[in-house]
Amino acid sequence: MKKMNQILAAALLACMAACTSNQKKEAATTETTATEAAAAAGDTTALAMTGTFEAIFPTTSCDGIRASLTINADSTYTYKSGYISEKDRQHESSGIYHLKAKDLIELITPSSGKKTYFKHVETGFVLSDSLGTVNQGELDGRYILKRQ
C-alpha cells in the first residue's frame, strides 16, 4: 500500500510538472507571435514596423556612429552599430522582439538577456526607455533610424 501511494504521488508530480511546462510554452508562443497576429489582423502599425531602418548618429569624437535596425515579421531583429572611422568598434546583436505597446518594441539579446527599447515614430525608430520616453533636445531629430 505504501509503495502504491509513492507511485501515485510520483505520477501526480509528473502530471503537474508537465502542465506547468505546457503553460510556459503556450505563453511564450503567444508572446512571440503577437506581432504576426497584429499584422494578420490588419494593424498597419505592426506592418510599418517591419523593414530596415538606418541612421548616422552624430558624435563629438569621430565621424559618427552608423546604426542599422532590421525588424522582421517573424518577431526577429538584427541591430548593428559602430563608429564609422573605427572598424574594430562594431557591434551586432540579433534575437527576438516583443511589441510592448502599439508604438514600442523591446529587443532581447538571447546571449545576455539584455533588453533595448525603440519607439516607432512617423519617420522610423528612436531609442527609448521601457516606457517609450525618448530624449528631447536640440539634436533629437538626428537620432531617428529611418526606413531604407
CSV table of C-alpha atoms in Angstrom, one decimal:
chain,number,residue,atom,x,y,z
A,1,MET,CA,0.0,0.0,0.0
A,2,LYS,CA,2.8,2.4,0.9
A,3,LYS,CA,4.5,1.6,-2.4
A,4,MET,CA,1.3,2.3,-4.3
A,5,ASN,CA,1.0,5.7,-2.6
A,6,GLN,CA,4.5,6.6,-3.6
A,7,ILE,CA,3.8,5.7,-7.2
A,8,LEU,CA,0.6,7.8,-7.2
A,9,ALA,CA,2.5,10.7,-5.7
A,10,ALA,CA,5.2,10.5,-8.3
A,11,ALA,CA,2.7,10.3,-11.1
A,12,LEU,CA,0.8,13.3,-9.7
A,13,LEU,CA,4.1,15.3,-9.5
A,14,ALA,CA,4.9,14.4,-13.1
A,15,CYS,CA,1.5,15.5,-14.3
A,16,MET,CA,1.8,18.8,-12.5
A,17,ALA,CA,5.3,19.4,-13.9
A,18,ALA,CA,4.0,18.7,-17.5
A,19,CYS,CA,1.1,21.0,-17.1
A,20,THR,CA,3.3,23.8,-15.9
A,21,SER,CA,5.8,23.3,-18.7
A,22,ASN,CA,2.9,23.4,-21.3
A,23,GLN,CA,1.6,26.7,-19.8
A,24,LYS,CA,5.1,28.2,-20.1
A,25,LYS,CA,5.4,27.1,-23.8
A,26,GLU,CA,1.9,28.4,-24.6
A,27,ALA,CA,2.7,31.8,-23.0
A,28,ALA,CA,6.0,32.1,-24.9
A,29,THR,CA,4.3,31.1,-28.2
A,30,THR,CA,1.5,33.7,-27.6
A,31,GLU,CA,4.1,36.4,-26.8
A,32,THR,CA,6.4,35.7,-29.8
A,33,THR,CA,3.5,35.7,-32.3
A,34,ALA,CA,1.9,38.9,-31.2
A,35,THR,CA,3.4,41.0,-34.0
A,36,GLU,CA,2.4,38.4,-36.6
A,37,ALA,CA,-1.2,38.3,-35.3
A,38,ALA,CA,-1.3,42.1,-35.4
A,39,ALA,CA,-0.1,42.1,-38.9
A,40,ALA,CA,-2.7,39.5,-39.9
A,41,ALA,CA,-5.4,41.5,-38.3
A,42,GLY,CA,-4.6,44.5,-40.5
A,43,ASP,CA,-2.7,46.5,-37.8
A,44,THR,CA,-0.9,49.0,-40.0
A,45,THR,CA,1.5,50.0,-37.2
A,46,ALA,CA,2.9,46.4,-36.9
A,47,LEU,CA,3.3,46.3,-40.7
A,48,ALA,CA,5.0,49.7,-40.7
A,49,MET,CA,7.5,48.4,-38.1
A,50,THR,CA,9.0,45.7,-40.4
A,51,GLY,CA,11.9,46.6,-42.6
A,52,THR,CA,15.4,48.1,-42.3
A,53,PHE,CA,16.0,51.4,-40.7
A,54,GLU,CA,19.3,53.3,-40.7
A,55,ALA,CA,20.9,56.4,-39.4
A,56,ILE,CA,24.3,58.0,-38.8
A,57,PHE,CA,24.3,59.4,-35.2
A,58,PRO,CA,26.4,62.4,-34.6
A,59,THR,CA,29.3,62.2,-32.1
A,60,THR,CA,32.0,64.6,-30.9
A,61,SER,CA,34.8,62.1,-31.0
A,62,CYS,CA,34.6,60.8,-34.6
A,63,ASP,CA,32.7,60.9,-37.9
A,64,GLY,CA,29.6,59.4,-36.3
A,65,ILE,CA,28.0,56.1,-35.5
A,66,ARG,CA,26.4,54.1,-38.2
A,67,ALA,CA,23.3,52.2,-36.9
A,68,SER,CA,21.0,49.8,-38.7
A,69,LEU,CA,17.9,48.1,-37.3
A,70,THR,CA,16.2,45.3,-39.2
A,71,ILE,CA,12.7,44.2,-37.9
A,72,ASN,CA,11.3,41.0,-39.4
A,73,ALA,CA,7.7,39.9,-39.5
A,74,ASP,CA,8.7,36.7,-37.7
A,75,SER,CA,9.5,38.6,-34.5
A,76,THR,CA,13.2,38.6,-35.0
A,77,TYR,CA,15.6,41.6,-35.3
A,78,THR,CA,19.2,42.5,-36.2
A,79,TYR,CA,20.8,45.6,-34.8
A,80,LYS,CA,24.2,46.8,-35.9
A,81,SER,CA,26.1,49.9,-34.8
A,82,GLY,CA,29.6,51.1,-34.9
A,83,TYR,CA,31.9,54.0,-35.2
A,84,ILE,CA,32.4,54.9,-38.9
A,85,SER,CA,36.1,55.5,-38.7
A,86,GLU,CA,36.9,52.6,-36.4
A,87,LYS,CA,36.2,49.3,-38.0
A,88,ASP,CA,37.2,47.4,-34.8
A,89,ARG,CA,34.5,49.0,-32.8
A,90,GLN,CA,31.5,47.4,-34.5
A,91,HIS,CA,28.6,45.8,-32.6
A,92,GLU,CA,25.9,43.4,-33.8
A,93,SER,CA,23.1,41.7,-32.0
A,94,SER,CA,20.2,39.7,-33.1
A,95,GLY,CA,17.3,38.0,-31.4
A,96,ILE,CA,13.6,38.3,-30.8
A,97,TYR,CA,11.5,41.4,-30.2
A,98,HIS,CA,8.2,41.9,-28.5
A,99,LEU,CA,5.6,44.5,-29.2
A,100,LYS,CA,5.2,46.2,-25.8
A,101,ALA,CA,2.7,48.9,-26.9
A,102,LYS,CA,1.3,50.0,-30.2
A,103,ASP,CA,4.5,52.0,-30.9
A,104,LEU,CA,7.1,50.4,-28.7
A,105,ILE,CA,9.2,47.3,-29.3
A,106,GLU,CA,11.5,45.5,-26.9
A,107,LEU,CA,14.6,43.9,-28.4
A,108,ILE,CA,16.0,41.0,-26.4
A,109,THR,CA,19.5,39.7,-26.9
A,110,PRO,CA,19.4,35.9,-26.3
A,111,SER,CA,23.0,35.5,-25.1
A,112,SER,CA,22.8,38.2,-22.4
A,113,GLY,CA,19.1,38.8,-21.9
A,114,LYS,CA,19.8,42.5,-22.4
A,115,LYS,CA,16.7,44.5,-23.3
A,116,THR,CA,16.7,47.5,-25.6
A,117,TYR,CA,13.7,49.6,-26.4
A,118,PHE,CA,12.8,51.5,-29.6
A,119,LYS,CA,9.8,53.7,-30.1
A,120,HIS,CA,8.2,53.8,-33.6
A,121,VAL,CA,7.7,57.3,-34.8
A,122,GLU,CA,6.3,58.6,-38.0
A,123,THR,CA,9.7,58.6,-39.8
A,124,GLY,CA,11.2,55.4,-38.3
A,125,PHE,CA,12.5,54.4,-34.9
A,126,VAL,CA,14.2,56.2,-32.0
A,127,LEU,CA,15.9,54.7,-28.9
A,128,SER,CA,13.7,55.0,-25.8
A,129,ASP,CA,13.3,53.7,-22.3
A,130,SER,CA,11.0,50.8,-21.3
A,131,LEU,CA,8.0,53.3,-21.1
A,132,GLY,CA,8.6,54.7,-24.6
A,133,THR,CA,10.1,58.0,-23.3
A,134,VAL,CA,12.6,59.5,-25.7
A,135,ASN,CA,15.3,62.1,-25.2
A,136,GLN,CA,14.2,65.6,-26.1
A,137,GLY,CA,16.7,68.1,-27.2
A,138,GLU,CA,18.3,70.2,-29.9
A,139,LEU,CA,19.7,67.1,-31.8
A,140,ASP,CA,16.9,64.6,-31.1
A,141,GLY,CA,15.8,64.6,-34.8
A,142,ARG,CA,19.3,63.3,-35.7
A,143,TYR,CA,18.9,60.1,-33.7
A,144,ILE,CA,16.0,58.6,-35.7
A,145,LEU,CA,16.6,55.4,-37.7
A,146,LYS,CA,14.8,56.0,-41.0
A,147,ARG,CA,13.4,53.4,-43.4
A,148,GLN,CA,15.7,52.3,-46.2
